[in-house]
Amino acid sequence: MDSPWYILVGAVSAVLLFGWWHDPINKIPTVGPSAPLLSYIGAYRFFRNARDMLQEGYVKYKDSTFKVALFDRWLVVVSGRTLVEELRRLPDDQVSFEKGAEESLKTQYTLGRETSEDPFHVEVIKEKLTRNLGNILPDVMDEIQHAFNEYIPAEGDGWVKVHAISTMADIVARASNRVFVGLPYCRNSKYLKLATNFTIDVMKGGVILNLTPSFLRSFVARHFVPTTRTNMLTSEIITPLIEERRRLQQEHGINWIDKPNDMLMWLMDEAEGNDTRIRNLIKMLLGINFAAIHTSSNSVTHALFHLAAQPEYMQPLREEVETIIAKEGWTKAALMKMWKLDSFMKESQRFNGIVSTSLTRIALRDLQLSDGTLVPAGALITAAASPTHNDDEYYPNAAEFDPFRFSKLREDGEGTKHQYVATSVDYIAFGHGKHACPGRFFAANELKAMLAYVVLNYDVKFEREGVRPENKWIAMSIVPDPTAHVLFRKRQQ
Ligand code: HEM
Ligand SMILES: *[C@@H]1O[C@H](CO)[C@@H](O)[C@H](O)[C@H]1NC(C)=O
Ligand SMILES: *[C@@H]1O[C@H](CO)[C@@H](O)[C@H](O)[C@H]1NC(C)=O
């Protein structure tokens, strides 16, 4: 009976319990079980059913703070306008966006440390991509048209069955990479596959590594997370392009007349010949594809599903798009005038969203929130996005998909605050504040152009007419049914 095991187990439990008892995070109320070990059951429940747990927490603790278990830590969730505002205002020396991403996605093993240590792409997206939207839109439109013709050819009056989520990802990847790397690389199927797969690699890697105890992570990452290989294969394709451009730059200097106007070139300019930065360009390019492709394609698929389930929304959209295009052509200004289209995308993102939480950060020091909660240093903190977006207080009849909700508000004179790209304390689908998605202006243009292309050129429906397939919740992600097909045919009238 005097087996040393008993003593060891006893001692370890005592240490664990003592630590647990004294951890200030235990003062924050929990949704799901909170005792050590039992919290794994809560973590499993959250992985499968974040929707109900976040909703439960929101209803009980709105305007204050609760926590849910993840497999390797607690997730502290704030809700209500005051606390969301507080969270978004916390400066970078108190909370870290990069560390938050690192914890959720284990970025040091998946995306690589380099992009989070020297994130110069964020400036490039803000300063170059967003400012060039008007100039690049014709290319994006051209690529959208090419890609739709290739992936969803429609002739005569027959319906074609299209696997929605992957086809939208293919089209988004093409259109986005027209701007990221230009022709002909944006049509290089091997590169596109790598860039599109990469997101899945990272997400899978994040999930696997979050389930892996930390001491095994680098082993598991080496053997079961394919991002290193993707990096290498992408490098084989893109590095010759980078070298060619460096050569031309040296040759022509400021007199380089047909210097490309794309993301890769802007990144190279920003790198200013810094060899470390140049070496990291492939990782950065993949990182940008990671941030851009599946966010955008899931978002536009959510919208497409509403359109296919309720084709009566076609007519008002067609009228709007046709009237404006007839007057202005396909310009950025024209897209800005398409309020109904803009509202459709925004409402779809409110109603579905692509992540149920937003503004995820790591506390770098103890934080005292105005509701009295003490969030200890090292805690992962986030805002309850989905429950906020489904709150009747902010969105009357929130449970109803009302595609023209926001365009009606704009007609009532409330102006730009209801635009798709506008963020606020109760619209956090793109985040809010300093780290709000810098790519959203580009995404909004691209996705509106895609949806406009669909309504002008196709009829769409589901096989089971009128039924929108259920979204799938995987941990914090909300994915349009990944098995669903949409029927497309050439527009008949
Ligand atoms: C509909 C499409 C998109 C959605 C819903 C979306 C959503 C988001 C969200 C929620 C965040 C985090 C904000 C926060 O925590 O405060 C974010 C960050 C970011 N997004 Fe997007 N995004 C989209 C498209 C894009 C595109 C097309 C790009 C690139 C061209 C992009 C680049 C980024 C980057 C670089 C960050 C990190 C910002 C930082 O480090 O401060 N996103 N996005
Ligand atoms: C992309 O992913 C699919 C499925 O995971 C795989 O079959 C394919 O080989 C991958 N392609 C590339 C180029 O990595
Ligand atoms: C080059 O970039 C790296 C980070 O990517 C940075 O640490 C280094 O200081 C830079 N070198 C110069 C000369 O600016």
Coordinates of C-alpha atoms and ligand atoms in Angstrom, one line a residue:
M1 CA 0.0 0.0 0.0
D2 CA 3.0 2.3 0.5
S3 CA 3.4 2.5 -3.3
P4 CA 5.2 5.7 -4.3
W5 CA 2.6 6.2 -7.0
Y6 CA 0.0 7.2 -4.4
I7 CA 2.3 9.7 -3.0
L8 CA 3.2 11.1 -6.4
V9 CA -0.4 11.3 -7.6
G10 CA -1.4 12.9 -4.3
A11 CA 1.3 15.4 -4.5
V12 CA 0.6 16.3 -8.2
S13 CA -3.1 16.7 -7.5
A14 CA -2.4 18.9 -4.5
V15 CA -0.2 21.1 -6.6
L16 CA -2.7 21.2 -9.4
L17 CA -5.6 22.0 -7.1
F18 CA -3.6 24.6 -5.2
G19 CA -2.7 26.3 -8.5
W20 CA -6.3 26.1 -9.6
W21 CA -7.7 27.5 -6.4
H22 CA -5.4 30.5 -6.5
D23 CA -5.6 31.3 -10.2
P24 CA -7.5 34.6 -10.4
I25 CA -9.1 33.3 -13.6
N26 CA -11.3 31.0 -11.5
K27 CA -13.2 34.1 -10.3
I28 CA -14.6 34.5 -13.8
P29 CA -17.8 32.5 -14.2
T30 CA -17.7 29.5 -16.5
V31 CA -20.0 28.2 -19.1
G32 CA -19.6 24.4 -18.9
P33 CA -17.7 22.5 -16.1
S34 CA -14.9 24.4 -14.5
A35 CA -13.1 21.9 -12.3
P36 CA -9.6 20.6 -13.5
L37 CA -9.9 17.6 -15.9
L38 CA -13.7 18.1 -16.1
S39 CA -13.0 21.2 -18.1
Y40 CA -11.9 18.9 -20.9
I41 CA -15.5 17.9 -21.2
G42 CA -16.3 21.6 -21.5
A43 CA -13.6 22.0 -24.1
Y44 CA -15.0 19.1 -26.2
R45 CA -18.5 20.6 -25.9
F46 CA -17.2 24.0 -27.0
F47 CA -15.3 22.4 -30.0
R48 CA -18.6 20.8 -31.1
N49 CA -21.1 23.4 -30.0
A50 CA -19.6 26.8 -29.5
R51 CA -22.8 28.4 -30.7
D52 CA -25.0 27.3 -27.7
M53 CA -22.3 27.8 -25.1
L54 CA -21.5 31.4 -26.3
Q55 CA -25.2 32.1 -26.5
E56 CA -25.7 30.8 -23.0
G57 CA -22.8 32.9 -21.6
Y58 CA -24.1 35.9 -23.5
V59 CA -27.6 35.7 -22.1
K60 CA -26.4 35.1 -18.5
Y61 CA -23.4 37.5 -18.5
K62 CA -24.2 40.2 -21.1
D63 CA -22.2 43.4 -20.4
S64 CA -19.8 41.4 -18.3
T65 CA -17.3 38.5 -18.7
F66 CA -17.4 34.7 -18.7
K67 CA -15.1 31.9 -19.7
V68 CA -15.2 28.7 -21.7
A69 CA -12.7 25.8 -21.7
L70 CA -10.4 25.2 -24.7
F71 CA -8.3 22.1 -24.7
D72 CA -5.2 23.8 -23.4
R73 CA -6.4 27.0 -21.7
W74 CA -9.4 29.1 -20.8
L75 CA -11.0 31.5 -23.3
V76 CA -12.2 34.7 -21.5
V77 CA -15.2 36.2 -23.4
V78 CA -16.5 39.7 -23.0
S79 CA -19.8 41.0 -24.3
G80 CA -21.8 44.2 -24.5
R81 CA -20.9 47.5 -26.1
T82 CA -18.9 48.9 -23.2
L83 CA -16.6 45.9 -22.8
V84 CA -16.1 45.5 -26.6
E85 CA -15.2 49.1 -26.7
E86 CA -12.8 48.6 -23.8
L87 CA -11.2 45.6 -25.5
R88 CA -10.6 47.3 -28.8
R89 CA -9.1 50.3 -27.1
L90 CA -6.5 48.3 -25.1
P91 CA -3.1 49.3 -26.4
D92 CA -0.6 46.7 -27.8
D93 CA 1.5 46.8 -24.7
Q94 CA -1.4 45.5 -22.7
V95 CA -2.9 43.0 -25.1
S96 CA -1.3 41.2 -28.1
F97 CA -3.1 40.4 -31.3
E98 CA -0.1 38.4 -32.7
K99 CA 0.1 36.3 -29.5
G100 CA -3.6 35.7 -29.7
A101 CA -3.2 34.4 -33.3
E102 CA -0.2 32.4 -32.1
E103 CA -2.3 30.7 -29.4
S104 CA -5.3 30.0 -31.6
L105 CA -3.4 28.8 -34.7
K106 CA 0.0 27.9 -33.2
T107 CA 1.4 30.2 -35.8
Q108 CA 5.0 29.6 -34.9
Y109 CA 4.6 26.1 -36.3
T110 CA 2.0 26.9 -39.1
L111 CA 2.4 30.3 -40.5
G112 CA 6.0 30.7 -39.3
R113 CA 7.3 33.3 -36.7
E114 CA 8.6 35.7 -39.3
T115 CA 5.3 37.2 -40.4
S116 CA 4.2 37.9 -36.9
E117 CA 7.6 39.3 -35.8
D118 CA 7.8 41.7 -38.7
P119 CA 4.3 42.1 -40.0
F120 CA 5.1 44.7 -42.7
H121 CA 2.4 43.3 -44.9
V122 CA -0.3 45.0 -42.8
E123 CA 1.1 48.4 -43.8
V124 CA 1.3 47.3 -47.4
I125 CA -2.4 46.2 -47.4
K126 CA -3.5 49.5 -45.8
E127 CA -1.2 51.8 -47.8
K128 CA -1.0 50.1 -51.2
L129 CA -3.8 47.6 -51.7
T130 CA -6.6 49.7 -50.3
R131 CA -5.3 52.9 -52.0
N132 CA -5.0 51.1 -55.3
L133 CA -8.5 49.6 -55.3
G134 CA -9.8 51.8 -58.1
N135 CA -6.8 51.0 -60.3
I136 CA -6.9 47.3 -59.8
L137 CA -10.6 46.8 -60.0
P138 CA -10.6 46.2 -63.8
D139 CA -8.1 43.4 -63.4
V140 CA -10.2 41.9 -60.6
M141 CA -13.3 42.1 -62.8
D142 CA -11.5 40.5 -65.7
E143 CA -10.2 37.6 -63.5
I144 CA -13.7 37.1 -62.0
Q145 CA -15.2 36.8 -65.4
H146 CA -12.4 34.4 -66.7
A147 CA -12.7 32.3 -63.5
F148 CA -16.5 32.0 -63.6
N149 CA -16.4 31.0 -67.2
E150 CA -13.9 28.3 -66.5
Y151 CA -15.3 26.9 -63.2
I152 CA -19.0 27.4 -63.8
P153 CA -19.5 27.2 -67.6
A154 CA -23.2 27.7 -68.4
E155 CA -24.8 27.4 -71.8
G156 CA -28.3 26.8 -73.0
D157 CA -30.9 26.3 -70.3
G158 CA -29.4 23.3 -68.5
W159 CA -28.6 23.4 -64.8
V160 CA -25.0 22.6 -63.7
K161 CA -24.4 21.2 -60.2
V162 CA -21.5 23.0 -58.5
H163 CA -19.7 22.1 -55.3
A164 CA -20.1 25.5 -53.8
I165 CA -17.5 26.1 -51.2
S166 CA -14.5 24.8 -53.2
T167 CA -15.6 26.5 -56.4
M168 CA -16.0 29.8 -54.6
A169 CA -12.5 29.3 -53.0
D170 CA -11.1 28.6 -56.5
I171 CA -12.6 31.8 -57.9
V172 CA -11.6 33.9 -54.9
A173 CA -8.1 32.5 -55.2
R174 CA -7.8 33.5 -58.8
A175 CA -9.3 36.9 -58.4
S176 CA -7.2 37.7 -55.3
N177 CA -4.0 36.4 -56.8
R178 CA -4.5 38.5 -59.9
V179 CA -3.7 41.3 -57.4
F180 CA -1.2 39.4 -55.3
V181 CA 1.1 38.0 -58.0
G182 CA -0.5 39.1 -61.3
L183 CA -0.7 37.2 -64.6
P184 CA 0.2 34.5 -65.5
Y185 CA 0.9 33.2 -62.0
C186 CA -2.7 33.8 -60.8
R187 CA -3.7 31.1 -63.3
N188 CA -0.9 28.7 -62.4
S189 CA -3.0 25.8 -61.1
K190 CA -0.2 24.3 -59.0
Y191 CA 0.5 27.6 -57.3
L192 CA -3.3 28.2 -56.7
K193 CA -3.7 24.8 -55.3
L194 CA -0.9 25.4 -52.9
A195 CA -2.1 28.9 -51.9
T196 CA -5.7 27.6 -51.3
N197 CA -4.6 24.4 -49.5
F198 CA -2.3 26.4 -47.3
T199 CA -5.3 27.8 -45.3
I200 CA -6.6 24.3 -44.7
D201 CA -3.1 23.1 -43.7
V202 CA -2.9 26.0 -41.2
M203 CA -6.3 25.4 -39.7
K204 CA -5.8 21.7 -39.5
G205 CA -2.4 22.3 -38.0
G206 CA -3.9 24.7 -35.5
V207 CA -6.6 22.2 -34.4
I208 CA -4.1 19.3 -34.2
L209 CA -1.5 21.3 -32.3
N210 CA -4.1 22.7 -29.9
L211 CA -4.9 19.1 -29.0
T212 CA -1.3 18.3 -28.6
P213 CA 0.6 18.8 -25.3
S214 CA 3.2 21.5 -25.7
F215 CA 6.2 19.3 -25.3
L216 CA 5.1 17.2 -28.3
R217 CA 4.3 20.1 -30.5
S218 CA 7.4 20.5 -32.5
F219 CA 7.5 16.7 -33.2
V220 CA 3.8 16.7 -34.3
A221 CA 4.3 19.8 -36.4
R222 CA 7.2 18.3 -38.2
H223 CA 5.4 15.1 -39.1
F224 CA 1.7 16.0 -39.4
V225 CA 1.5 19.6 -40.4
P226 CA 2.3 20.1 -44.1
T227 CA 2.9 23.9 -44.1
T228 CA 6.7 23.5 -44.4
R229 CA 6.4 21.5 -47.5
T230 CA 3.8 23.9 -49.0
N231 CA 6.3 26.7 -48.4
M232 CA 9.0 24.9 -50.2
L233 CA 6.8 24.0 -53.2
T234 CA 5.5 27.6 -53.4
S235 CA 9.0 28.9 -53.3
E236 CA 10.0 26.8 -56.3
I237 CA 7.3 28.5 -58.3
I238 CA 7.5 32.1 -57.0
T239 CA 11.2 32.6 -56.1
P240 CA 12.2 32.8 -59.8
L241 CA 9.6 35.6 -60.2
I242 CA 11.0 37.5 -57.3
E243 CA 14.5 37.1 -58.7
E244 CA 13.5 38.2 -62.1
R245 CA 11.9 41.3 -60.6
R246 CA 14.9 42.1 -58.5
R247 CA 17.0 41.9 -61.7
L248 CA 14.7 44.3 -63.6
Q249 CA 14.6 46.6 -60.7
Q250 CA 18.4 46.9 -60.6
E251 CA 18.5 47.2 -64.3
H252 CA 15.9 50.0 -64.7
G253 CA 15.7 51.6 -61.3
I254 CA 13.1 54.3 -61.2
N255 CA 12.8 54.2 -65.0
W256 CA 11.2 50.8 -64.9
I257 CA 8.2 51.7 -67.1
D258 CA 6.0 48.6 -66.9
K259 CA 6.8 47.8 -63.3
P260 CA 4.0 45.5 -61.9
N261 CA 1.4 47.1 -59.7
D262 CA 0.7 44.1 -57.4
M263 CA 1.1 42.9 -53.9
L264 CA 4.3 41.0 -54.5
M265 CA 5.9 44.2 -55.9
W266 CA 4.6 46.4 -53.1
L267 CA 6.0 43.9 -50.6
M268 CA 9.4 43.9 -52.4
D269 CA 9.4 47.7 -52.4
E270 CA 8.6 47.7 -48.7
A271 CA 11.4 45.2 -48.1
E272 CA 13.8 47.7 -49.6
G273 CA 16.4 45.1 -50.3
N274 CA 16.5 43.8 -46.7
D275 CA 17.6 40.2 -47.3
T276 CA 15.8 38.9 -44.3
R277 CA 12.5 40.4 -45.5
I278 CA 13.1 39.1 -49.1
R279 CA 13.8 35.6 -47.8
N280 CA 10.5 35.7 -45.9
L281 CA 8.4 36.9 -48.9
I282 CA 7.1 33.5 -49.7
K283 CA 5.9 33.0 -46.1
M284 CA 4.3 36.4 -46.2
L285 CA 2.6 35.8 -49.5
L286 CA 1.2 32.5 -48.2
G287 CA 0.2 34.3 -45.0
I288 CA -1.7 36.9 -47.0
N289 CA -3.4 34.1 -49.0
F290 CA -4.2 32.5 -45.6
A291 CA -5.9 35.7 -44.4
A292 CA -7.6 36.4 -47.6
I293 CA -8.9 33.3 -49.4
H294 CA -11.1 31.2 -47.1
T295 CA -12.3 34.2 -45.2
S296 CA -13.5 35.7 -48.4
S297 CA -14.8 32.5 -50.1
N298 CA -16.7 31.3 -47.0
S299 CA -18.2 34.7 -46.7
V300 CA -19.4 34.9 -50.3
T301 CA -20.6 31.2 -50.1
H302 CA -22.8 32.1 -47.1
A303 CA -24.3 34.9 -49.3
L304 CA -24.6 32.6 -52.3
F305 CA -26.6 30.1 -50.2
H306 CA -29.1 32.8 -49.2
L307 CA -29.5 33.7 -52.9
A308 CA -29.9 30.1 -54.0
A309 CA -32.4 29.3 -51.2
Q310 CA -34.4 32.5 -51.9
P311 CA -34.1 33.4 -55.5
E312 CA -36.7 36.1 -55.1
Y313 CA -33.7 38.3 -53.9
M314 CA -32.3 38.1 -57.5
Q315 CA -34.6 40.7 -59.0
P316 CA -33.9 43.6 -56.7
L317 CA -30.2 43.0 -57.0
R318 CA -30.3 42.7 -60.8
E319 CA -32.2 45.9 -61.1
E320 CA -29.7 47.7 -58.9
V321 CA -26.6 46.4 -60.5
E322 CA -27.8 46.9 -64.1
T323 CA -29.0 50.4 -63.5
I324 CA -25.7 51.5 -62.0
I325 CA -23.5 49.7 -64.4
A326 CA -25.4 51.2 -67.4
K327 CA -24.6 54.6 -66.1
E328 CA -21.1 54.2 -64.7
G329 CA -19.5 50.9 -65.9
W330 CA -17.6 48.7 -63.5
T331 CA -15.8 51.2 -61.4
K332 CA -15.1 51.4 -57.7
A333 CA -17.5 54.3 -57.4
A334 CA -20.2 52.2 -59.1
L335 CA -19.7 49.4 -56.6
M336 CA -20.0 51.9 -53.8
K337 CA -23.4 52.9 -55.0
M338 CA -24.8 49.4 -54.9
W339 CA -26.3 49.7 -51.5
K340 CA -28.5 46.6 -51.8
L341 CA -25.6 44.4 -52.9
D342 CA -23.5 45.9 -50.1
S343 CA -26.3 45.3 -47.6
F344 CA -26.7 41.7 -48.8
M345 CA -23.1 40.9 -48.0
K346 CA -23.1 42.7 -44.7
E347 CA -26.4 41.0 -43.6
S348 CA -25.1 37.6 -44.6
Q349 CA -21.9 38.3 -42.5
R350 CA -24.0 39.4 -39.6
F351 CA -26.4 36.5 -39.8
N352 CA -23.8 33.8 -40.5
G353 CA -20.3 35.2 -39.8
I354 CA -17.2 33.2 -40.4
V355 CA -16.0 33.2 -36.8
S356 CA -18.1 33.3 -33.6
T357 CA -15.6 35.4 -31.7
S358 CA -13.5 38.4 -32.6
L359 CA -10.9 40.7 -31.2
T360 CA -9.0 37.8 -29.8
R361 CA -6.0 38.9 -27.8
I362 CA -3.5 37.6 -25.2
A363 CA -3.4 39.8 -22.0
L364 CA 0.3 40.9 -21.5
R365 CA -0.4 42.1 -18.0
D366 CA -3.2 41.8 -15.5
L367 CA -6.2 43.7 -16.8
Q368 CA -8.9 45.3 -14.7
L369 CA -12.1 45.5 -16.7
S370 CA -14.8 48.0 -15.9
D371 CA -17.3 45.3 -14.9
G372 CA -14.9 44.4 -12.1
T373 CA -13.3 41.4 -13.7
L374 CA -9.6 40.8 -13.3
V375 CA -8.1 39.1 -16.3
P376 CA -4.7 37.8 -15.4
A377 CA -1.7 38.2 -17.6
G378 CA -1.3 35.4 -20.1
A379 CA -5.1 34.9 -20.5
L380 CA -6.7 34.6 -23.9
I381 CA -9.5 37.1 -24.2
T382 CA -12.1 37.6 -27.0
A383 CA -15.4 39.2 -27.7
A384 CA -18.6 37.2 -28.3
A385 CA -19.3 38.1 -32.0
S386 CA -22.1 35.8 -33.0
P387 CA -24.3 36.5 -29.9
T388 CA -23.7 40.2 -30.5
H389 CA -24.7 39.9 -34.1
N390 CA -27.9 38.0 -33.1
D391 CA -29.0 40.4 -30.4
D392 CA -32.4 41.9 -30.9
E393 CA -31.3 45.0 -29.0
Y394 CA -28.9 45.9 -31.8
Y395 CA -30.7 44.2 -34.7
P396 CA -34.5 44.1 -34.5
N397 CA -35.7 40.7 -35.5
A398 CA -32.1 39.5 -35.4
A399 CA -33.1 35.9 -36.1
E400 CA -34.5 36.9 -39.5
F401 CA -32.3 37.2 -42.6
D402 CA -33.3 40.5 -43.9
P403 CA -30.9 41.2 -46.9
F404 CA -31.8 44.8 -47.3
R405 CA -31.7 45.6 -43.6
F406 CA -28.7 47.9 -44.0
S407 CA -29.6 49.5 -47.3
K408 CA -33.0 50.5 -45.8
L409 CA -31.2 52.1 -42.9
R410 CA -29.0 54.0 -45.3
E411 CA -32.1 55.2 -47.2
D412 CA -33.4 56.4 -43.9
G413 CA -30.4 58.7 -43.9
E414 CA -28.0 56.9 -41.6
G415 CA -25.2 57.0 -44.2
T416 CA -21.9 55.2 -44.3
K417 CA -22.0 53.7 -40.9
H418 CA -24.1 50.8 -42.3
Q419 CA -21.7 50.0 -45.1
Y420 CA -20.3 46.5 -45.3
V421 CA -16.8 47.6 -44.4
A422 CA -17.8 49.8 -41.4
T423 CA -17.0 48.2 -38.1
S424 CA -18.6 49.2 -34.7
V425 CA -19.0 47.8 -31.2
D426 CA -21.9 45.8 -32.4
Y427 CA -20.6 44.8 -35.8
I428 CA -17.3 43.0 -35.2
A429 CA -17.2 40.5 -38.1
F430 CA -14.1 42.3 -39.3
G431 CA -12.9 43.0 -35.8
H432 CA -13.0 46.6 -34.7
G433 CA -10.3 49.2 -33.9
K434 CA -6.6 49.2 -34.5
H435 CA -6.4 45.6 -35.7
A436 CA -9.6 45.5 -37.6
C437 CA -9.2 43.6 -40.9
P438 CA -7.0 45.7 -43.2
G439 CA -8.1 43.6 -46.2
R440 CA -11.8 44.3 -45.8
F441 CA -11.9 47.1 -48.4
F442 CA -10.4 44.8 -51.0
A443 CA -12.6 41.9 -49.9
A444 CA -15.8 44.0 -50.0
N445 CA -15.0 45.1 -53.6
E446 CA -14.1 41.6 -54.7
L447 CA -17.0 39.8 -53.1
K448 CA -19.5 42.4 -54.3
A449 CA -18.1 42.1 -57.8
M450 CA -18.5 38.3 -57.6
L451 CA -22.0 38.4 -56.3
A452 CA -22.9 41.0 -59.0
Y453 CA -21.4 38.7 -61.6
V454 CA -23.6 35.9 -60.4
V455 CA -26.8 37.8 -60.4
L456 CA -26.2 39.3 -63.8
N457 CA -25.1 36.0 -65.5
Y458 CA -26.7 33.1 -63.8
D459 CA -29.9 31.7 -62.2
V460 CA -29.1 29.8 -59.0
K461 CA -31.1 27.4 -56.8
F462 CA -30.7 24.4 -54.5
E463 CA -31.7 20.9 -55.5
R464 CA -34.1 20.9 -52.5
E465 CA -35.6 24.2 -53.5
G466 CA -35.9 26.9 -50.9
V467 CA -33.9 25.1 -48.2
R468 CA -30.6 26.7 -47.1
P469 CA -28.2 24.0 -45.8
E470 CA -27.2 24.4 -42.2
N471 CA -24.0 26.1 -41.3
K472 CA -21.4 23.9 -39.6
W473 CA -19.7 25.1 -36.4
I474 CA -16.1 23.8 -35.8
A475 CA -14.7 25.3 -32.6
M476 CA -14.9 29.1 -33.3
S477 CA -15.4 28.8 -37.1
I478 CA -18.7 28.9 -38.9
V479 CA -18.5 27.3 -42.2
P480 CA -21.2 27.1 -44.9
D481 CA -22.2 23.5 -45.4
P482 CA -19.0 22.1 -46.9
T483 CA -21.0 19.3 -48.7
A484 CA -23.6 21.5 -50.4
H485 CA -24.0 21.9 -54.1
V486 CA -25.7 24.9 -55.8
L487 CA -27.4 24.5 -59.2
F488 CA -26.3 27.2 -61.7
R489 CA -27.7 27.9 -65.2
K490 CA -27.2 30.6 -67.7
R491 CA -29.5 33.5 -66.8
Q492 CA -32.8 33.0 -68.7
Q493 CA -34.3 36.4 -68.8
Ligands
HEM1 C1 -14.8 38.6 -46.0 C2 -13.5 38.5 -45.9 C3 -12.7 38.7 -44.6 C4 -13.1 38.6 -43.3 C5 -14.5 38.3 -42.7 C6 -11.9 39.0 -42.4 C7 -11.9 39.0 -41.1 C8 -10.9 39.4 -40.3 C9 -10.9 39.5 -38.8 C10 -12.1 39.2 -37.9 C11 -9.6 39.9 -38.4 C12 -9.2 40.1 -37.0 C13 -9.5 41.4 -36.5 C14 -9.3 41.6 -35.0 O1 -9.0 40.6 -34.3 O2 -9.4 42.7 -34.5 C15 -8.8 40.0 -39.6 C16 -7.5 40.4 -39.6 C17 -6.7 40.5 -40.7 N1 -7.1 40.3 -42.1 FE1 -9.0 39.9 -42.7 N2 -10.9 39.2 -43.3 C18 -11.3 39.1 -44.6 C19 -10.5 39.3 -45.7 C20 -9.2 39.6 -45.7 C21 -8.4 39.9 -46.9 C22 -8.9 39.8 -48.4 C23 -7.1 40.1 -46.5 C24 -5.9 40.5 -47.3 C25 -5.9 41.1 -48.5 C26 -7.1 40.1 -45.1 C27 -6.0 40.4 -44.3 C28 -6.0 40.5 -42.9 C29 -4.9 40.7 -42.1 C30 -3.4 40.9 -42.6 C31 -5.3 40.7 -40.7 C32 -4.4 41.0 -39.5 C33 -4.4 42.4 -39.1 C34 -3.4 42.8 -38.1 O3 -2.4 42.1 -37.9 O4 -3.5 43.9 -37.4 N3 -8.4 39.8 -44.6 N4 -9.6 39.8 -40.7
LIG2 C1 -4.3 20.0 -51.7 O1 -5.0 19.2 -50.7 C2 -5.6 18.1 -51.3 C3 -6.5 17.5 -50.2 O2 -6.1 17.7 -48.9 C4 -4.5 17.1 -51.7 O3 -5.1 15.9 -52.3 C5 -3.6 17.8 -52.8 O4 -2.5 17.0 -53.1 C6 -3.1 19.1 -52.2 N1 -2.4 19.8 -53.3 C7 -1.3 20.4 -53.2 C8 -0.7 21.0 -54.4 O5 -0.7 20.5 -52.1
LIG3 C1 15.7 43.6 -42.0 O1 14.5 43.0 -41.5 C2 14.6 42.3 -40.3 C3 13.3 41.6 -39.9 O2 12.6 41.1 -41.0 C4 15.1 43.2 -39.2 O3 15.3 42.5 -38.0 C5 16.4 43.9 -39.6 O4 16.7 44.9 -38.6 C6 16.2 44.5 -40.9 N1 17.6 45.1 -41.4 C7 17.7 46.3 -41.8 C8 19.1 46.7 -42.2 O5 16.8 47.1 -41.8

